[in-house]
Amino acid sequence: MAFSLRKTPIDAEALHYICRKNALVEVKRTAPHGLGSHVMDGFFARYRNALVLIAVLVVFTIGLAVQVRRPDYGSREDGKHVRVFRYWAVALVSPFERLFRATGQGIRGIWHNYIDLRDVRRQNEQLKNDLNRMRLYQAAMAEDARQGQRLQALLEFKQQYIAKTVAAQVIGTSGSEQSRVLYIDKGIADGLKPDMAVITPDGIVGKLRDVFQHSAQVLLISDTTSGAGVVLETTRIRGVLRGTTDGRLRILDVLPDSRIKPGEPVLTSGGDQVFPRGLKAGVVESIGQDRNYALVTVKPTANLARLEEVLVVMEKGAVAPEQVAATENEPETGARGEHLPQLEPETPDEAVKNAKEAPLPRPTPAVRQDTYSPGATPSAATLTPGARHDNAAPAPSTEAGGDQH
Amino acid sequence: MAALGRMYSSRREMDEHVFHPAISLLVPLVAVFAGAYLPKLAPWLMILDLPLVVVIFFAVARRSPISGVMTGALVGVLQDLLLNQPIGINGMVKAVVGYVAASISLRVDVDALATRVVMNFSFCLLQSLMLLVIYQWLLRDANVQTRWLHELLRAGVNTVVAIPLFFLLDYAKQRA
């Protein structure tokens, strides 16, 4: 008997009951019925498990067939009915994710702010020194930025820029390698819409796919269904950045070019109408060849595996110089706005006026005049070939405080 | 002879277990939630498939193929809802896994450690194979390529996680 193999020993009395019950079952099974119903009952009873499995598989297959009629399924927003189902799943999971995140943040905060304070004094001194250096650097950069704005306005340069962002916290992932998506704690209530770009100060992250009331699904650029128009910074070669099965990034449809080198920065081209132009996407990691095309593998500049906070680009677009000047002065929102230095406030009219009336670059006056100083050389029209001219600038001389020989 | 408090007609009935409704509901939910949350803390944990482990456990514990199919389908659909892919891919795969696991449990002593190891490892690979078939043949998705070395690693890691989890969940079993 098979029962002898059991861990729990069964005595003879138990075996007797089991055999009797089996016999009763057998009698019931062979009781007289109509022939047709008997056969059908037997069939369904015998294959009941398999039939249930087949029914479930058929339902799923039909469901898949209905859903995949939409092209680019993975990268596009879901239809209304499917989104309702996803909404309920996210509503079920995201409160716990928020709770865990808040708890973890609290514990980390207590540890970092009250307990783990070793070397803080030394770091503080170092940071003060760094801050002083950065202030000087910032002043120089602000001057360069103002000059850049003026020149852009003069050239009527049109650019896409990030007008408004919203900072969001990452609260969860898809939990599967099949799809690389994240969930953030902002949604429709915060003004988010599908296809908005998601970035960090380090580089692009992805775009919004499904947006719910208080959360949203971010499709990472490393997903296989994702895509971003990019351009290599130095060679200006354009391509489409796509994710691979193993979560890496690859630029597609690029012809082999010996100028492409590892380490070359990859920027967004703006051609996908999702990401503003000129944002960092990654750096070229390696170059291979697949048939007629180059296999350019890119390492993302944003750490896609460990994202805590992201910025959702709410507004962007090609703008006229006047708008550039006007909006450049609006403070950034979110985390970036808190950390980036802002330019001096300037009204739009003043900015345009300044841009139009900006003088041509003039050399600064020389501290010590010599033959090379601006204005020291006479006009070419007054010169005679071979003649000696006396109004040349005097030889450098030292003034008070200089060395006397 | 506690097991003989009631009369069993077969070995199958003796090995069947039921679970408290709260356990049946919470364990799959926690598995899906943990699967979505843990990779945020440590990205390499993305390799875990806790919902699959839970489906295998409930299927072999209940020893009912229909129950296995339903558990697998529901857990798989819940997992699908958090992805950016058509709903039903994981539902199909896990329904099949639940069915096969429950069918095997009717013939094999699945409480033995060695059996659990082999079973978890095999079902992880079976899931990878079925996903490949669905993506490439049913959905015609040319982007999907299966890295078999990675799938073997995934099966190994999931098996290592599954064994202590099975022993933990054994405490929630109740005789049918």
XYZ file of C-alpha atoms in Angstrom:
581
model
C 0.000 0.000 0.000
C 1.096 3.486 -0.724
C 0.239 4.479 2.808
C 3.212 2.692 4.184
C 5.378 5.406 2.633
C 3.639 8.140 4.571
C 5.292 9.918 7.420
C 2.184 9.404 9.561
C 1.536 5.686 10.202
C -2.027 4.529 9.571
C -3.422 1.606 11.450
C -5.687 -1.131 10.135
C -8.860 0.552 11.326
C -8.068 3.648 9.342
C -7.353 1.578 6.258
C -10.688 -0.120 6.650
C -12.525 3.208 6.628
C -10.591 4.445 3.650
C -11.327 1.309 1.625
C -15.003 1.475 2.541
C -15.266 5.103 1.504
C -13.516 4.398 -1.794
C -15.940 1.581 -2.465
C -18.894 3.885 -1.871
C -17.465 6.422 -4.233
C -17.055 3.756 -6.865
C -20.667 2.613 -6.455
C -21.923 6.183 -6.861
C -19.824 6.664 -9.961
C -21.260 3.575 -11.685
C -24.899 4.245 -10.770
C -27.283 4.026 -13.767
C -27.968 7.290 -15.646
C -28.925 8.230 -19.146
C -26.145 7.150 -21.503
C -25.455 10.631 -22.892
C -25.341 12.381 -19.582
C -23.289 9.539 -18.147
C -20.685 9.950 -20.883
C -20.676 13.725 -20.586
C -20.489 13.606 -16.816
C -17.648 11.171 -17.071
C -15.837 13.319 -19.570
C -16.169 16.507 -17.557
C -15.348 14.744 -14.329
C -12.260 13.175 -15.819
C -10.945 16.256 -17.627
C -12.368 18.912 -15.347
C -8.946 20.246 -14.283
C -7.590 20.427 -17.799
C -10.780 22.043 -19.069
C -10.563 24.761 -16.442
C -6.950 25.432 -17.424
C -7.845 25.575 -21.105
C -10.750 27.926 -20.416
C -8.504 30.273 -18.431
C -5.858 30.227 -21.157
C -8.439 30.946 -23.852
C -9.795 33.906 -21.889
C -6.299 35.310 -21.421
C -5.417 34.770 -25.079
C -8.513 36.636 -26.223
C -7.725 39.401 -23.751
C -4.173 39.675 -25.063
C -5.375 39.712 -28.654
C -7.719 42.591 -27.886
C -5.034 44.569 -26.070
C -2.147 44.187 -28.507
C -4.147 45.577 -31.403
C -2.775 48.942 -30.317
C 0.689 49.564 -31.784
C 3.560 50.414 -29.416
C 1.564 49.059 -26.523
C 4.302 49.275 -23.921
C 5.227 52.895 -24.528
C 1.738 54.363 -24.867
C -0.873 55.250 -22.345
C -3.388 52.481 -21.690
C -6.949 52.586 -22.920
C -9.688 53.661 -20.557
C -10.801 50.187 -19.512
C -7.348 48.774 -18.965
C -6.309 51.880 -17.039
C -9.155 51.329 -14.600
C -7.774 47.895 -13.730
C -4.261 49.233 -13.373
C -5.558 52.068 -11.261
C -7.029 49.644 -8.748
C -3.839 47.632 -8.565
C -1.765 50.751 -8.027
C -4.270 52.027 -5.477
C -3.879 48.728 -3.654
C -0.090 48.734 -3.600
C 0.974 52.378 -3.510
C -0.321 53.258 0.000
C 1.932 50.570 1.458
C 4.815 51.750 -0.681
C 4.305 55.308 0.559
C 4.120 54.071 4.135
C 7.302 52.012 3.833
C 9.075 54.833 2.104
C 8.089 57.354 4.757
C 9.102 54.964 7.536
C 12.443 54.251 5.898
C 13.031 57.933 5.365
C 12.224 58.648 8.995
C 14.622 56.008 10.261
C 17.343 57.188 7.913
C 16.723 60.768 9.003
C 17.055 59.930 12.678
C 20.230 57.995 12.023
C 21.870 60.603 9.808
C 20.699 63.712 11.662
C 21.032 62.645 15.266
C 23.231 59.600 15.580
C 25.740 59.288 12.772
C 27.394 62.724 13.109
C 31.041 61.714 13.042
C 33.409 64.026 11.139
C 30.661 66.609 10.726
C 32.786 69.484 12.042
C 35.606 68.720 9.625
C 33.170 68.353 6.751
C 31.568 71.629 7.691
C 34.876 73.454 7.422
C 35.566 71.827 4.094
C 32.122 72.745 2.799
C 32.588 76.369 3.841
C 35.797 76.525 1.845
C 34.052 74.900 -1.101
C 31.200 77.369 -0.807
C 33.542 80.326 -1.006
C 35.144 78.938 -4.127
C 31.762 78.171 -5.673
C 30.538 81.719 -5.054
C 33.363 83.074 -7.141
C 32.683 80.478 -9.787
C 28.972 81.256 -9.738
C 29.574 84.940 -10.333
C 31.641 84.146 -13.406
C 29.028 81.678 -14.665
C 26.181 84.131 -14.180
C 28.027 86.676 -16.297
C 28.551 84.080 -19.009
C 24.871 83.117 -18.864
C 23.760 86.728 -19.307
C 26.057 87.106 -22.266
C 24.716 83.859 -23.737
C 21.136 85.096 -23.449
C 21.972 88.337 -25.163
C 23.717 86.588 -28.013
C 20.863 84.098 -28.412
C 18.380 86.934 -28.584
C 20.525 88.746 -31.140
C 20.700 85.646 -33.312
C 16.967 84.997 -32.849
C 17.926 81.591 -31.619
C 14.967 79.363 -30.852
C 15.398 76.691 -28.281
C 13.415 74.229 -26.245
C 13.775 74.880 -22.610
C 12.339 73.548 -19.392
C 9.845 76.093 -18.136
C 8.307 74.283 -15.217
C 9.068 71.104 -13.344
C 7.512 69.219 -10.497
C 9.595 67.179 -8.087
C 8.292 63.698 -7.322
C 9.387 60.849 -5.098
C 9.877 57.356 -6.438
C 7.696 55.005 -4.418
C 7.978 51.677 -6.210
C 8.959 49.626 -9.226
C 7.273 47.129 -11.509
C 8.916 44.314 -9.572
C 9.781 42.467 -12.751
C 12.583 42.450 -15.274
C 9.975 42.171 -18.005
C 9.229 45.854 -17.802
C 11.283 48.698 -16.439
C 8.840 51.121 -14.950
C 8.722 53.160 -11.770
C 5.905 54.620 -9.754
C 6.029 58.178 -8.455
C 3.889 59.906 -5.845
C 2.490 62.634 -8.098
C -0.434 62.312 -10.494
C -3.316 64.054 -12.183
C -3.956 66.074 -9.034
C -0.536 67.681 -9.490
C -1.076 68.464 -13.152
C 0.805 65.501 -14.607
C -0.142 64.115 -18.009
C 1.002 61.154 -20.097
C 4.142 61.588 -22.216
C 5.698 64.219 -19.978
C 9.464 63.887 -19.716
C 10.969 62.728 -16.434
C 14.509 63.821 -15.671
C 17.054 64.309 -12.922
C 19.828 66.893 -12.808
C 22.132 64.060 -13.935
C 20.187 63.179 -17.075
C 16.963 61.911 -18.557
C 15.023 59.146 -16.822
C 11.980 58.366 -18.969
C 8.485 59.551 -19.637
C 5.100 59.261 -17.994
C 2.926 56.440 -19.274
C -0.179 55.943 -17.174
C -1.094 58.814 -14.885
C -3.470 58.167 -12.001
C -5.001 60.551 -9.494
C -2.139 60.604 -6.996
C 0.513 58.476 -8.665
C 1.962 57.880 -12.092
C 3.830 55.193 -13.985
C 7.210 56.236 -15.416
C 8.498 54.279 -18.376
C 12.284 54.231 -18.011
C 14.484 54.815 -21.041
C 15.993 51.392 -20.360
C 12.709 49.618 -21.161
C 12.581 47.787 -24.475
C 9.499 49.706 -25.574
C 11.013 53.072 -24.722
C 12.736 55.408 -27.182
C 14.413 58.808 -27.179
C 15.896 60.867 -29.982
C 19.555 61.533 -29.237
C 22.602 63.110 -30.800
C 26.253 62.393 -30.089
C 27.747 65.589 -28.736
C 30.958 65.865 -30.725
C 30.230 63.926 -33.900
C 26.612 65.208 -34.110
C 25.438 61.770 -35.242
C 21.754 61.262 -34.560
C 19.959 58.099 -33.568
C 17.260 56.558 -31.424
C 18.142 55.491 -27.899
C 16.383 52.285 -26.874
C 16.487 49.913 -23.942
C 17.532 46.294 -24.256
C 16.322 43.163 -22.536
C 19.141 43.314 -19.999
C 18.300 46.916 -19.066
C 21.098 48.602 -20.994
C 20.785 51.410 -23.527
C 21.647 51.187 -27.181
C 21.548 53.668 -30.064
C 19.874 52.132 -33.083
C 20.255 52.758 -36.787
C 23.678 54.358 -36.619
C 26.069 53.651 -39.455
C 29.586 52.583 -38.459
C 31.737 55.655 -37.917
C 35.303 55.631 -36.684
C 34.789 59.006 -34.994
C 32.480 57.504 -32.373
C 34.598 56.826 -29.327
C 33.783 55.493 -25.874
C 33.186 58.300 -23.418
C 31.482 60.598 -25.912
C 28.497 62.353 -24.324
C 25.041 61.569 -25.687
C 22.444 64.354 -25.571
C 18.753 64.474 -26.350
C 18.017 65.828 -29.810
C 14.488 67.002 -29.105
C 13.184 65.139 -32.127
C 10.974 62.820 -30.111
C 8.802 65.692 -28.863
C 9.129 64.326 -25.340
C 12.542 65.341 -24.047
C 13.765 68.911 -24.404
C 16.823 69.286 -26.565
C 20.298 69.168 -25.090
C 19.704 67.161 -21.930
C 22.270 64.585 -20.942
C 21.207 61.051 -21.781
C 24.422 59.133 -21.207
C 27.932 58.467 -22.464
C 29.040 55.995 -25.099
C 30.202 52.869 -23.322
C 31.240 50.629 -26.201
C 30.936 50.340 -29.961
C 30.332 47.118 -31.801
C 28.959 46.170 -35.167
C 25.846 44.295 -36.159
C 25.556 43.685 -39.908
C 25.468 47.131 -41.475
C 24.907 49.146 -38.340
C 27.024 50.129 -35.393
C 26.015 48.813 -31.989
C 26.537 51.810 -29.758
C 25.981 50.918 -26.120
C 25.291 53.864 -23.862
C 25.658 54.151 -20.118
C 22.940 56.426 -18.718
C 24.133 59.445 -16.768
C 21.179 59.197 -14.403
C 21.399 56.263 -12.023
C 18.224 54.531 -13.155
C 18.554 51.736 -10.611
C 18.656 53.997 -7.570
C 16.316 56.870 -8.158
C 14.840 58.606 -5.141
C 13.612 61.897 -6.572
C 12.844 62.876 -10.126
C 11.634 65.976 -11.912
C 8.658 65.884 -14.240
C 8.884 68.446 -17.026
C 5.508 70.153 -17.026
C 6.111 72.781 -19.675
C 8.551 73.068 -22.518
C 8.615 74.118 -26.118
C 10.243 76.159 -28.849
C 10.008 79.791 -27.846
C 10.783 83.190 -29.267
C 13.737 85.137 -27.882
C 11.400 87.454 -25.990
C 9.936 84.495 -24.180
C 13.367 83.103 -23.548
C 14.355 86.304 -21.840
C 11.107 86.416 -19.914
C 10.998 82.854 -18.720
C 14.682 82.531 -17.928
C 13.988 84.718 -14.930
C 11.194 82.592 -13.537
C 12.393 80.577 -10.595
C 12.635 76.832 -11.148
C 10.262 74.741 -9.125
C 11.132 71.634 -7.208
C 14.469 70.280 -6.143
C 16.344 71.718 -9.100
C 15.057 75.178 -8.409
C 16.330 75.002 -4.885
C 19.788 74.014 -5.912
C 20.481 75.875 -9.121
C 21.663 79.489 -8.925
C 19.130 81.932 -10.319
C 19.979 84.888 -12.494
C 19.273 88.442 -11.393
C 15.616 89.371 -11.911
C 15.083 91.310 -15.092
C 11.834 92.312 -16.746
C 11.146 90.928 -20.231
C 11.237 94.380 -21.831
C 14.540 95.164 -20.262
C 15.946 91.843 -21.346
C 14.974 92.359 -24.978
C 16.179 95.953 -24.866
C 19.459 94.889 -23.353
C 19.805 92.167 -25.931
C 19.195 94.532 -28.856
C 21.330 97.306 -27.485
C 24.166 95.098 -26.392
C 27.391 96.743 -27.603
C 29.853 94.949 -29.774
C 32.612 93.346 -27.773
C 35.402 95.871 -27.144
C 38.829 95.059 -25.803
C 39.481 96.302 -22.332
C 41.984 99.197 -22.080
C 45.575 98.129 -21.597
C 47.156 98.811 -18.234
C 50.518 99.466 -19.895
C 50.542 100.794 -23.429
C 52.831 99.164 -25.921
C 53.027 98.655 -29.682
C 50.417 95.954 -29.480
C 47.884 97.924 -27.454
C 44.576 98.701 -29.184
C 44.663 102.078 -30.917
C 48.449 102.305 -30.844
C 48.842 101.195 -34.428
C 47.988 103.858 -37.084
C 45.359 103.199 -39.708
C 46.583 101.258 -42.715
C 45.358 104.084 -45.034
C 47.907 106.506 -43.573
C 50.894 104.224 -44.017
C 53.366 104.414 -46.895
C 55.241 101.306 -47.907
C 58.891 101.545 -46.819
C 58.378 104.844 -44.945
C 59.195 105.233 -41.264
C 56.307 106.523 -39.180
C 56.975 108.399 -36.007
C 53.622 108.154 -34.263
C 54.221 104.614 -33.169
C 53.446 103.909 -29.571
C 56.236 104.625 -27.202
C 58.244 101.818 -25.797
C 56.878 100.318 -22.620
C 57.788 102.414 -19.714
C 57.538 101.877 -16.078
C 55.646 104.256 -13.893
C 55.629 104.957 -10.252
C 56.157 101.878 -8.350
C 58.034 100.172 -11.181
C 61.649 99.162 -11.266
C 64.116 101.912 -12.259
C 67.274 101.056 -14.182
C -3.117 9.870 14.770
C -4.272 13.447 14.724
C -4.578 13.220 10.979
C -7.260 10.581 11.411
C -9.587 12.840 13.361
C -11.744 12.612 10.262
C -11.879 9.950 7.600
C -9.785 10.342 4.448
C -10.576 8.451 1.289
C -7.138 8.678 -0.253
C -3.621 9.813 0.272
C -4.472 12.857 -1.739
C -7.095 13.937 0.743
C -4.699 13.380 3.612
C -2.131 15.657 2.008
C -4.562 18.394 1.063
C -4.285 21.561 3.087
C -6.378 24.631 3.437
C -5.445 28.085 4.600
C -7.162 30.736 6.601
C -8.795 33.199 4.174
C -6.629 36.004 5.515
C -3.501 33.986 4.701
C -4.803 33.144 1.227
C -5.403 36.820 0.561
C -2.499 38.485 2.311
C 0.392 36.250 1.314
C -0.016 36.792 -2.469
C -0.587 40.507 -1.906
C 2.510 40.819 0.244
C 4.488 38.865 -2.358
C 3.417 41.235 -5.134
C 4.022 44.272 -2.951
C 7.453 43.055 -1.834
C 8.338 42.288 -5.440
C 7.533 45.871 -6.376
C 9.128 47.530 -3.367
C 12.313 45.581 -2.663
C 14.056 46.429 -5.975
C 13.810 50.064 -4.982
C 15.981 49.344 -1.959
C 18.366 46.998 -3.752
C 18.063 46.887 -7.552
C 19.521 43.377 -7.816
C 16.447 42.059 -5.981
C 14.591 42.542 -9.262
C 15.703 38.995 -9.982
C 13.306 37.656 -7.340
C 9.886 36.427 -8.383
C 8.094 36.062 -5.072
C 4.632 35.771 -6.664
C 5.827 32.681 -8.531
C 7.125 31.117 -5.313
C 3.808 31.800 -3.617
C 1.836 30.289 -6.501
C 3.933 27.121 -6.368
C 3.507 26.868 -2.607
C -0.275 27.235 -2.605
C -0.668 24.913 -5.588
C 1.280 22.065 -4.031
C -0.207 22.594 -0.580
C -3.803 22.528 -1.746
C -3.145 19.748 -4.216
C -5.974 20.889 -6.399
C -5.165 21.722 -10.043
C -8.199 23.980 -10.326
C -7.171 25.875 -7.235
C -3.637 26.069 -8.634
C -4.908 27.496 -11.913
C -7.038 30.106 -10.180
C -4.329 31.141 -7.725
C -1.783 31.403 -10.523
C -4.133 33.362 -12.769
C -5.097 35.876 -10.072
C -1.572 36.442 -8.787
C -0.265 36.703 -12.348
C -2.907 39.260 -13.308
C -2.108 41.307 -10.224
C 1.533 41.237 -11.237
C 0.621 42.218 -14.814
C -1.309 45.227 -13.598
C 1.891 46.803 -12.278
C 3.770 46.390 -15.566
C 3.509 48.288 -18.820
C 2.564 45.204 -20.770
C -0.690 43.625 -21.853
C -2.616 42.192 -18.932
C -2.635 38.410 -18.949
C 0.928 37.415 -19.816
C 1.909 36.504 -16.279
C -1.649 35.349 -15.656
C -1.313 32.697 -18.358
C 2.137 31.597 -17.297
C 1.376 31.341 -13.613
C -1.921 29.564 -14.271
C 0.008 26.867 -16.117
C 2.630 26.709 -13.371
C -0.101 26.376 -10.729
C -1.773 23.607 -12.686
C 1.409 21.631 -13.273
C 2.597 22.099 -9.688
C -0.709 20.881 -8.259
C -0.801 17.939 -10.687
C 2.697 16.887 -9.710
C 1.880 17.175 -6.030
C -0.770 14.478 -6.493
C 1.901 11.985 -7.467
C 5.029 13.055 -5.624
C 5.786 13.808 -2.005
C 6.384 17.535 -2.419
C 7.159 18.170 1.235
C 10.650 16.722 0.918
C 13.446 19.272 0.718
C 15.007 17.813 -2.416
C 11.675 17.771 -4.201
C 11.055 21.391 -3.287
C 14.447 22.426 -4.613
C 13.994 20.615 -7.914
C 10.424 21.796 -8.224
C 11.153 25.489 -7.666
C 14.153 25.469 -9.957
C 12.224 23.695 -12.718
C 9.164 25.914 -12.480
C 11.311 29.073 -12.676
C 12.820 27.790 -15.899
C 9.407 26.698 -17.141
C 8.113 30.208 -16.554
C 11.029 31.739 -18.487
C 10.412 29.356 -21.359
C 6.700 30.117 -21.476
C 7.325 33.856 -21.347
C 9.694 33.530 -24.289
C 7.082 31.581 -26.245
C 4.364 34.134 -25.472
C 6.493 37.142 -26.354
C 8.019 35.776 -29.515
C 5.241 33.637 -30.923
C 2.024 35.042 -29.532
C 2.896 38.731 -29.306
C 5.547 38.749 -32.039
C 7.793 40.962 -29.932
C 11.193 40.903 -31.613
C 12.864 42.928 -28.848
C 12.630 40.174 -26.291
C 15.609 37.885 -26.017
C 16.033 35.392 -23.253
C 19.440 35.195 -21.608
C 19.542 31.625 -20.473
C 22.498 32.044 -18.156
C 20.611 34.806 -16.414
C 17.492 32.654 -16.284
C 19.473 29.840 -14.657
C 20.797 32.300 -12.102
C 17.308 33.603 -11.496
C 16.000 30.070 -10.993
C 18.796 29.361 -8.511
C 18.215 32.556 -6.516
C 14.460 32.024 -6.405
C 14.962 28.462 -5.245
C 17.256 29.616 -2.444
C 14.630 32.113 -1.340
C 11.745 29.683 -1.783
C 13.006 26.971 0.562
C 12.964 28.974 3.818
C 9.785 30.702 2.659
C 8.095 27.322 2.177
C 9.100 26.245 5.670
C 7.747 29.490 7.047
C 4.460 29.138 5.202
C 4.158 25.515 6.343
C 3.093 26.895 9.712
C 0.018 28.420 8.088
C -1.175 25.060 6.747
C -4.326 23.492 8.109
C -5.524 19.987 7.322
C -8.434 19.908 4.907
